[in-house]
Tab-separated table of C-alpha atoms in Angstrom:
chain	number	residue	atom	x	y	z
A	871	MET	CA	0.000	0.000	0.000
A	872	LYS	CA	1.482	3.330	-1.070
A	873	THR	CA	1.897	6.084	1.520
A	874	ILE	CA	0.715	9.666	0.957
A	875	CYS	CA	1.510	12.464	3.403
A	876	PHE	CA	-0.387	15.763	3.393
A	877	PHE	CA	1.971	18.446	4.718
A	878	SER	CA	0.418	21.474	6.421
A	879	GLY	CA	1.754	24.575	8.134
A	880	ASP	CA	-0.666	23.836	10.990
A	881	ILE	CA	-3.531	21.412	10.427
A	882	THR	CA	-5.209	22.458	13.691
A	883	ARG	CA	-6.343	25.766	12.145
A	884	GLY	CA	-9.938	26.281	11.063
A	885	GLY	CA	-9.476	27.751	7.587
A	886	GLY	CA	-10.688	26.570	4.197
A	887	THR	CA	-7.259	25.167	3.327
A	888	GLU	CA	-7.244	22.928	6.387
A	889	ARG	CA	-10.846	21.873	5.776
A	890	ALA	CA	-10.028	20.864	2.198
A	891	ALA	CA	-6.908	18.943	3.233
A	892	VAL	CA	-8.712	17.040	5.980
A	893	THR	CA	-11.596	16.198	3.643
A	894	VAL	CA	-9.369	14.972	0.814
A	895	ALA	CA	-7.086	13.037	3.158
A	896	GLY	CA	-10.053	11.416	4.867
A	897	GLY	CA	-11.751	10.595	1.579
A	898	LEU	CA	-8.653	8.890	0.223
A	899	ALA	CA	-8.145	7.022	3.497
A	900	ALA	CA	-11.718	5.708	3.373
A	901	GLN	CA	-10.988	4.082	0.009
A	902	ASN	CA	-8.387	1.806	1.642
A	903	ARG	CA	-6.160	2.238	-1.379
A	904	TYR	CA	-3.437	4.236	0.343
A	905	ARG	CA	-1.936	4.761	3.762
A	906	ILE	CA	-2.649	8.429	4.577
A	907	LEU	CA	-0.696	10.683	6.949
A	908	ILE	CA	-1.080	14.346	7.856
A	909	LEU	CA	1.994	16.223	9.010
A	910	SER	CA	2.079	19.756	10.440
A	911	LEU	CA	5.152	21.941	10.423
A	912	THR	CA	4.005	23.175	13.846
A	913	GLU	CA	0.734	23.093	15.756
A	914	GLN	CA	-0.466	25.961	17.913
A	915	SER	CA	-3.523	24.163	19.262
A	916	GLU	CA	-3.775	20.828	21.041
A	917	GLU	CA	-7.057	20.067	19.283
A	918	LEU	CA	-7.866	19.893	15.594
A	919	PHE	CA	-10.632	22.171	14.366
A	920	PHE	CA	-11.717	19.605	11.764
A	921	PRO	CA	-11.811	15.939	12.844
A	922	LEU	CA	-9.658	13.431	10.975
A	923	HIS	CA	-10.789	10.142	9.518
A	924	GLU	CA	-9.985	7.396	12.012
A	925	SER	CA	-7.329	5.775	9.816
A	926	VAL	CA	-5.413	8.987	9.055
A	927	GLU	CA	-2.153	9.157	11.003
A	928	HIS	CA	-1.316	12.561	12.449
A	929	PHE	CA	2.119	14.038	13.237
A	930	ALA	CA	3.844	17.392	13.839
A	931	LEU	CA	7.501	18.274	13.249
A	932	GLY	CA	7.612	20.775	16.118
A	933	ASP	CA	5.609	22.891	18.534
A	934	ARG	CA	7.045	26.348	17.831
A	935	TRP	CA	5.804	28.544	15.009
A	936	LEU	CA	8.487	29.302	12.428
A	937	LYS	CA	8.330	32.382	10.259
A	938	PRO	CA	9.319	31.510	6.676
A	939	GLY	CA	12.982	32.357	6.181
A	940	PRO	CA	16.375	31.143	7.426
A	941	GLY	CA	14.700	29.363	10.344
A	942	TYR	CA	13.342	26.837	7.862
A	943	LEU	CA	16.820	25.431	7.186
A	944	LYS	CA	16.929	23.439	10.420
A	945	VAL	CA	13.597	21.820	9.582
A	946	ILE	CA	14.796	20.207	6.364
A	947	PRO	CA	16.824	17.401	8.054
A	948	LYS	CA	13.879	16.645	10.379
A	949	LEU	CA	11.505	16.431	7.442
A	950	ARG	CA	13.934	14.219	5.518
A	951	ARG	CA	14.139	11.784	8.447
A	952	PHE	CA	10.347	11.719	8.618
A	953	LEU	CA	10.058	10.921	4.897
A	954	LYS	CA	12.627	8.124	5.151
A	955	GLU	CA	11.412	6.570	8.396
A	956	ARG	CA	7.786	6.407	7.256
A	957	ALA	CA	8.567	5.503	3.652
A	958	ILE	CA	6.536	8.358	2.175
A	959	ASP	CA	5.803	7.840	-1.516
A	960	VAL	CA	4.109	11.206	-2.124
A	961	ILE	CA	4.130	14.357	-0.011
A	962	VAL	CA	1.373	16.862	-0.814
A	963	ASP	CA	2.273	20.396	0.275
A	964	ILE	CA	-0.953	22.269	1.002
A	965	ASP	CA	0.840	25.624	0.779
A	966	ILE	CA	3.521	26.377	-1.798
A	967	VAL	CA	5.708	27.836	0.982
A	968	LEU	CA	6.220	24.263	2.192
A	969	ASP	CA	7.739	23.304	-1.172
A	970	VAL	CA	10.939	24.995	-0.078
A	971	LEU	CA	11.177	22.307	2.616
A	972	SER	CA	9.830	19.270	0.778
A	973	VAL	CA	11.875	19.651	-2.406
A	974	PRO	CA	15.314	19.591	-0.742
A	975	ALA	CA	14.198	17.116	1.950
A	976	SER	CA	13.111	14.589	-0.676
A	977	LYS	CA	16.161	14.910	-2.902
A	978	GLY	CA	17.554	11.457	-3.644
A	979	LEU	CA	14.579	9.722	-2.029
A	980	LYS	CA	11.703	7.926	-3.739
A	981	THR	CA	9.307	10.616	-2.409
A	982	LYS	CA	7.431	12.637	-5.030
A	983	VAL	CA	6.371	16.227	-4.231
A	984	VAL	CA	2.936	17.600	-5.113
A	985	SER	CA	2.499	21.364	-4.779
A	986	TRP	CA	-1.154	22.178	-3.963
A	987	GLU	CA	-1.791	25.852	-4.743
A	988	HIS	CA	-4.428	27.290	-2.418
A	989	PHE	CA	-4.065	30.943	-3.381
A	990	ASN	CA	-3.308	31.962	-6.947
A	991	CYS	CA	-0.347	32.754	-9.143
A	992	ASP	CA	-0.952	36.521	-9.130
A	993	TYR	CA	-0.874	36.626	-5.338
A	994	GLU	CA	2.243	34.460	-5.106
A	995	LEU	CA	4.171	36.668	-7.516
A	996	LYS	CA	3.313	39.868	-5.618
A	997	SER	CA	4.855	38.639	-2.368
A	998	LEU	CA	8.663	38.795	-2.298
A	999	TYR	CA	9.359	35.583	-0.424
A	1000	ARG	CA	6.452	33.640	-1.965
A	1001	HIS	CA	7.600	34.800	-5.405
A	1002	PHE	CA	11.065	33.404	-4.699
A	1003	ILE	CA	9.662	30.103	-3.433
A	1004	LEU	CA	7.308	29.724	-6.405
A	1005	LYS	CA	10.089	30.379	-8.918
A	1006	TYR	CA	12.197	27.778	-7.093
A	1007	SER	CA	9.540	25.120	-6.672
A	1008	VAL	CA	7.644	25.341	-9.959
A	1009	LYS	CA	10.601	23.783	-11.786
A	1010	ARG	CA	11.306	21.140	-9.150
A	1011	THR	CA	8.030	19.742	-7.851
A	1012	ASP	CA	6.711	16.569	-9.471
A	1013	TYR	CA	3.131	17.773	-9.800
A	1014	VAL	CA	1.164	21.012	-9.361
A	1015	VAL	CA	-2.507	21.196	-8.393
A	1016	THR	CA	-4.390	24.479	-8.848
A	1017	LEU	CA	-7.930	25.278	-7.750
A	1018	THR	CA	-9.102	27.058	-10.902
A	1019	GLU	CA	-8.582	26.833	-14.649
A	1020	ARG	CA	-7.573	30.499	-14.729
A	1021	ASP	CA	-4.774	29.803	-12.279
A	1022	ARG	CA	-3.604	26.729	-14.195
A	1023	SER	CA	-3.360	28.942	-17.282
A	1024	SER	CA	-1.303	31.486	-15.318
A	1025	TYR	CA	1.140	28.763	-14.274
A	1026	GLU	CA	1.519	27.794	-17.915
A	1027	THR	CA	1.884	31.264	-19.447
A	1028	ARG	CA	3.732	33.098	-16.664
A	1029	LEU	CA	5.810	30.296	-15.157
A	1030	GLY	CA	6.222	27.848	-18.027
A	1031	ARG	CA	4.698	24.903	-16.131
A	1032	LYS	CA	3.000	22.864	-18.865
A	1033	ARG	CA	3.319	19.239	-17.741
A	1034	ASN	CA	2.033	17.436	-14.662
A	1035	ILE	CA	-0.357	20.204	-13.682
A	1036	SER	CA	-4.094	19.783	-13.081
A	1037	VAL	CA	-7.097	21.713	-11.849
A	1038	VAL	CA	-8.810	20.089	-8.869
A	1039	SER	CA	-11.539	21.962	-7.035
A	1040	ASN	CA	-11.790	21.917	-3.277
A	1041	PRO	CA	-14.507	19.530	-2.065
A	1042	ILE	CA	-17.828	20.350	-0.483
A	1043	PRO	CA	-20.251	18.007	1.301
A	1044	GLU	CA	-23.055	16.332	-0.566
A	1045	ALA	CA	-25.549	18.884	-1.868
A	1046	VAL	CA	-28.477	19.645	0.403
A	1047	ARG	CA	-31.632	21.583	-0.243
A	1048	GLU	CA	-32.997	23.948	2.324
A	1049	ASP	CA	-36.441	24.630	0.857
A	1050	GLY	CA	-38.893	25.523	3.593
A	1051	THR	CA	-36.209	26.683	5.998
A	1052	GLU	CA	-37.326	29.706	7.983
A	1053	ARG	CA	-34.945	32.504	7.051
A	1054	GLU	CA	-34.004	35.600	8.988
A	1055	ASN	CA	-33.152	38.983	7.482
A	1056	TRP	CA	-29.473	38.205	7.791
A	1057	LEU	CA	-26.473	38.965	5.655
A	1058	ILE	CA	-23.606	36.639	6.524
A	1059	THR	CA	-19.836	36.529	6.082
A	1060	VAL	CA	-17.730	33.616	7.332
A	1061	GLY	CA	-13.941	33.539	7.677
A	1062	ASN	CA	-10.908	34.606	9.624
A	1063	LEU	CA	-10.967	38.292	10.555
A	1064	VAL	CA	-7.701	39.153	8.836
A	1065	PRO	CA	-6.767	41.969	6.416
A	1066	VAL	CA	-6.897	39.804	3.280
A	1067	LYS	CA	-10.600	39.227	3.907
A	1068	GLY	CA	-11.319	42.925	3.338
A	1069	LEU	CA	-13.006	43.687	6.661
A	1070	ASP	CA	-12.461	47.392	6.032
A	1071	TYR	CA	-14.592	47.103	2.896
A	1072	LEU	CA	-17.136	45.037	4.813
A	1073	GLY	CA	-17.323	47.805	7.392
A	1074	GLN	CA	-17.986	50.485	4.784
A	1075	VAL	CA	-20.741	48.464	3.149
A	1076	ALA	CA	-22.280	47.450	6.478
A	1077	VAL	CA	-22.622	51.038	7.681
A	1078	ASP	CA	-24.291	51.956	4.411
A	1079	VAL	CA	-26.828	49.139	4.106
A	1080	LEU	CA	-27.636	48.466	7.757
A	1081	LYS	CA	-28.499	52.079	8.574
A	1082	LYS	CA	-30.986	52.052	5.699
A	1083	HIS	CA	-32.409	48.673	6.722
A	1084	PRO	CA	-32.840	48.546	10.524
A	1085	ASP	CA	-34.720	45.235	10.255
A	1086	TRP	CA	-31.608	43.462	8.898
A	1087	LYS	CA	-28.521	42.062	10.630
A	1088	TRP	CA	-25.093	41.182	9.301
A	1089	MET	CA	-23.584	38.094	10.979
A	1090	VAL	CA	-19.779	38.030	10.849
A	1091	VAL	CA	-18.684	34.515	11.795
A	1092	GLY	CA	-15.013	34.116	12.652
A	1093	GLU	CA	-12.184	35.489	14.739
A	1094	GLY	CA	-8.938	37.342	14.148
A	1095	GLU	CA	-6.881	40.500	14.387
A	1096	GLU	CA	-9.434	42.708	12.606
A	1097	ARG	CA	-12.031	42.188	15.320
A	1098	ALA	CA	-10.899	45.355	17.118
A	1099	TYR	CA	-11.501	47.416	13.967
A	1100	LEU	CA	-15.020	46.045	13.612
A	1101	GLU	CA	-15.797	46.619	17.283
A	1102	LYS	CA	-14.808	50.285	16.973
A	1103	LEU	CA	-16.886	50.653	13.831
A	1104	ILE	CA	-19.907	49.112	15.558
A	1105	LEU	CA	-19.661	51.526	18.479
A	1106	ALA	CA	-19.035	54.576	16.300
A	1107	ASN	CA	-22.117	53.848	14.179
A	1108	ASP	CA	-24.420	52.477	16.871
A	1109	LEU	CA	-24.705	49.101	15.125
A	1110	GLN	CA	-24.530	46.918	18.252
A	1111	GLU	CA	-27.796	45.160	17.384
A	1112	GLN	CA	-27.150	44.825	13.667
A	1113	LEU	CA	-23.488	44.043	12.960
A	1114	VAL	CA	-22.985	40.899	15.029
A	1115	LEU	CA	-19.537	39.382	15.665
A	1116	THR	CA	-20.144	35.758	16.627
A	1117	GLY	CA	-16.506	34.828	17.176
A	1118	ARG	CA	-15.187	31.427	16.168
A	1119	VAL	CA	-17.889	28.760	15.985
A	1120	SER	CA	-17.512	24.997	15.633
A	1121	ASP	CA	-20.505	24.626	13.318
A	1122	VAL	CA	-21.433	27.343	10.833
A	1123	VAL	CA	-24.357	25.434	9.329
A	1124	PRO	CA	-27.049	26.853	11.669
A	1125	TYR	CA	-26.045	30.360	10.588
A	1126	LEU	CA	-26.100	29.472	6.881
A	1127	ARG	CA	-29.517	27.887	7.237
A	1128	LYS	CA	-30.995	31.054	8.714
A	1129	ALA	CA	-29.250	33.693	6.587
A	1130	LYS	CA	-30.532	35.085	3.291
A	1131	ILE	CA	-27.504	36.541	1.517
A	1132	TYR	CA	-23.800	35.685	1.625
A	1133	VAL	CA	-21.285	38.548	1.258
A	1134	LEU	CA	-17.602	38.227	0.296
A	1135	THR	CA	-15.375	41.332	0.478
A	1136	SER	CA	-11.958	39.641	0.159
A	1137	ARG	CA	-8.986	41.322	-1.445
A	1138	ARG	CA	-8.004	37.972	-2.990
A	1139	GLU	CA	-9.084	34.341	-2.959
A	1140	GLY	CA	-8.062	30.965	-4.319
A	1141	LEU	CA	-11.329	29.055	-4.487
A	1142	PRO	CA	-13.435	30.351	-1.589
A	1143	MET	CA	-15.015	27.454	0.294
A	1144	CYS	CA	-17.396	29.892	1.944
A	1145	LEU	CA	-19.071	30.624	-1.401
A	1146	LEU	CA	-19.446	26.926	-2.110
A	1147	GLU	CA	-21.039	26.389	1.286
A	1148	ALA	CA	-23.358	29.306	0.637
A	1149	LYS	CA	-24.505	27.585	-2.558
A	1150	LEU	CA	-25.211	24.405	-0.611
A	1151	TYR	CA	-27.577	26.259	1.675
A	1152	MET	CA	-29.258	28.185	-1.146
A	1153	LEU	CA	-27.783	31.572	-0.316
A	1154	PRO	CA	-27.369	33.994	-3.208
A	1155	ALA	CA	-23.904	35.505	-2.865
A	1156	VAL	CA	-22.616	38.989	-3.591
A	1157	SER	CA	-18.843	39.093	-4.000
A	1158	PHE	CA	-16.054	41.271	-5.292
A	1159	ASP	CA	-14.951	39.767	-8.619
A	1160	VAL	CA	-11.335	39.242	-7.522
A	1161	ALA	CA	-8.815	37.462	-9.737
A	1162	THR	CA	-9.644	33.810	-9.044
A	1163	GLY	CA	-12.479	31.986	-7.366
A	1164	PRO	CA	-15.763	33.915	-7.215
A	1165	ALA	CA	-16.397	33.927	-10.978
A	1166	GLU	CA	-16.062	30.130	-11.057
A	1167	ILE	CA	-18.778	29.784	-8.409
A	1168	ILE	CA	-21.176	32.713	-8.928
A	1169	GLU	CA	-23.086	33.174	-12.176
A	1170	ASP	CA	-23.651	36.908	-12.227
A	1171	GLY	CA	-27.332	37.733	-12.101
A	1172	VAL	CA	-28.271	34.045	-11.961
A	1173	ASN	CA	-27.413	32.889	-8.436
A	1174	GLY	CA	-25.705	35.995	-7.104
A	1175	TYR	CA	-23.754	39.047	-8.185
A	1176	LEU	CA	-20.133	39.766	-9.049
A	1177	VAL	CA	-19.090	43.325	-8.214
A	1178	GLU	CA	-16.119	45.361	-9.417
A	1179	PRO	CA	-13.357	44.708	-6.845
A	1180	TYR	CA	-13.392	47.078	-3.870
A	1181	ASN	CA	-16.317	49.156	-5.186
A	1182	CYS	CA	-18.240	49.398	-1.924
A	1183	ARG	CA	-21.011	51.534	-3.390
A	1184	ALA	CA	-21.698	48.972	-6.114
A	1185	MET	CA	-21.721	46.155	-3.571
A	1186	ALA	CA	-24.150	48.043	-1.334
A	1187	ASP	CA	-26.427	48.599	-4.343
A	1188	LYS	CA	-26.490	44.901	-5.216
A	1189	LEU	CA	-27.152	43.918	-1.611
A	1190	GLU	CA	-30.010	46.381	-1.316
A	1191	THR	CA	-31.498	45.083	-4.559
A	1192	LEU	CA	-31.721	41.607	-3.060
A	1193	MET	CA	-32.717	42.786	0.408
A	1194	GLU	CA	-35.663	44.746	-0.958
A	1195	ASN	CA	-36.946	42.320	-3.609
A	1196	GLU	CA	-38.167	39.013	-2.185
A	1197	ALA	CA	-39.177	37.623	-5.592
A	1198	LEU	CA	-35.701	38.284	-6.987
A	1199	TRP	CA	-34.128	36.704	-3.900
A	1200	GLU	CA	-36.252	33.567	-4.376
A	1201	GLN	CA	-35.258	33.377	-8.042
A	1202	LEU	CA	-31.519	33.591	-7.328
A	1203	SER	CA	-31.781	31.273	-4.346
A	1204	GLY	CA	-33.476	28.662	-6.529
A	1205	ASN	CA	-30.487	28.690	-8.904
A	1206	THR	CA	-27.750	28.187	-6.315
A	1207	HIS	CA	-27.340	24.449	-6.884
A	1208	ARG	CA	-26.357	24.863	-10.522
A	1209	ASN	CA	-22.888	23.530	-11.434
A	1210	LEU	CA	-22.141	21.949	-8.050
A	1211	GLU	CA	-21.077	18.555	-9.427
A	1212	GLN	CA	-17.394	19.389	-9.928
A	1213	PHE	CA	-17.086	20.427	-6.285
A	1214	GLN	CA	-18.653	17.311	-4.785
A	1215	THR	CA	-16.264	15.143	-2.791
A	1216	GLU	CA	-16.720	12.055	-4.976
A	1217	ASN	CA	-15.600	13.888	-8.115
A	1218	VAL	CA	-12.757	15.675	-6.347
A	1219	LEU	CA	-11.408	12.337	-5.066
A	1220	LYS	CA	-11.542	10.879	-8.585
A	1221	ASN	CA	-9.251	13.683	-9.708
A	1222	TRP	CA	-6.845	13.080	-6.836
A	1223	ASN	CA	-6.758	9.364	-7.685
A	1224	ARG	CA	-5.873	10.244	-11.279
A	1225	ILE	CA	-2.949	12.306	-10.001
A	1226	MET	CA	-1.723	9.442	-7.827
A	1227	ASP	CA	-2.005	7.112	-10.814
A	1228	VAL	CA	0.658	9.258	-12.518
A	1229	PHE	CA	3.094	8.133	-9.826
A	1230	PHE	CA	1.855	4.668	-8.960
A	1231	GLY	CA	-0.089	3.407	-11.971
A	1232	ALA	CA	-3.637	2.218	-11.360
A	1233	ALA	CA	-2.510	-1.363	-10.888
A	1234	ASP	CA	-0.075	-0.395	-8.105
A	1235	VAL	CA	-2.507	1.521	-5.931
């Protein structure tokens, strides 16, 4: 039985990247075709946010957070020992930053390196250290997995990666229908409260639409460094009863079932899991049309709206259109389950098996 290791910066975190990795690892483990491991570079929590499949083995290289840079050098020998001792056939890096560890650690070993891109090429090339790592790894990894066709094309045209590269969407649970669910007048945004999620834009839009619609609330589900900004904005605009910060929650489903409209104000995305989950629970979504992700999930005017990036006035207008027109909301909500097949776990796992067949051959799995 071949051994696959999913390598994470910290698998205990509650982000979309970790959710996708745990789901894919667990799905492959359930097939009993491979031995599956998950390895963290470090872990800052003693408990995992997303539970692992019972047969997935779980390890961590250390317990101290390492900022990418020279400190990574001492990790390479530890990772190499791990790969050798556990006879890893394929290591899947769920952040391209980890390629700078896996590529040298696997040199001369049988281990193949898969680089799983969870952001996008444009973002990687704008960051100095991520740019360096991408330029280094794109020529040395054995396989590259992107989340969107647009990003795969960017790898080909901008980085020259034309072989052993595939598009594999992140998985979502089986589709559910929420017809008959009693909805509240809620807007909802789910995610870590960090600058990349555009909480400053969210704040501008929230002040605009909530003051005009006192019977609506905006539920912001998540935790992070931008909470203090939102708390000040709430106090300054007397929105204590309308802009609700729930903090980190273990189960977001009850919120999605009650909400009416999903809002995404991110500065950038890879393939936003939150939009896929919104589709599952029949929420029309209004999102900035950032470089990758939203346009592959939202059909503009069909099941939501794509808005010019960072145009808060345009986003407020689209939200108010849906908030004030129940018939339009019902129409868009009814279209949310279109084109979900490619994101369903069964189809995602088929694509991952095809990638593993490149290394093992179907007969060897």
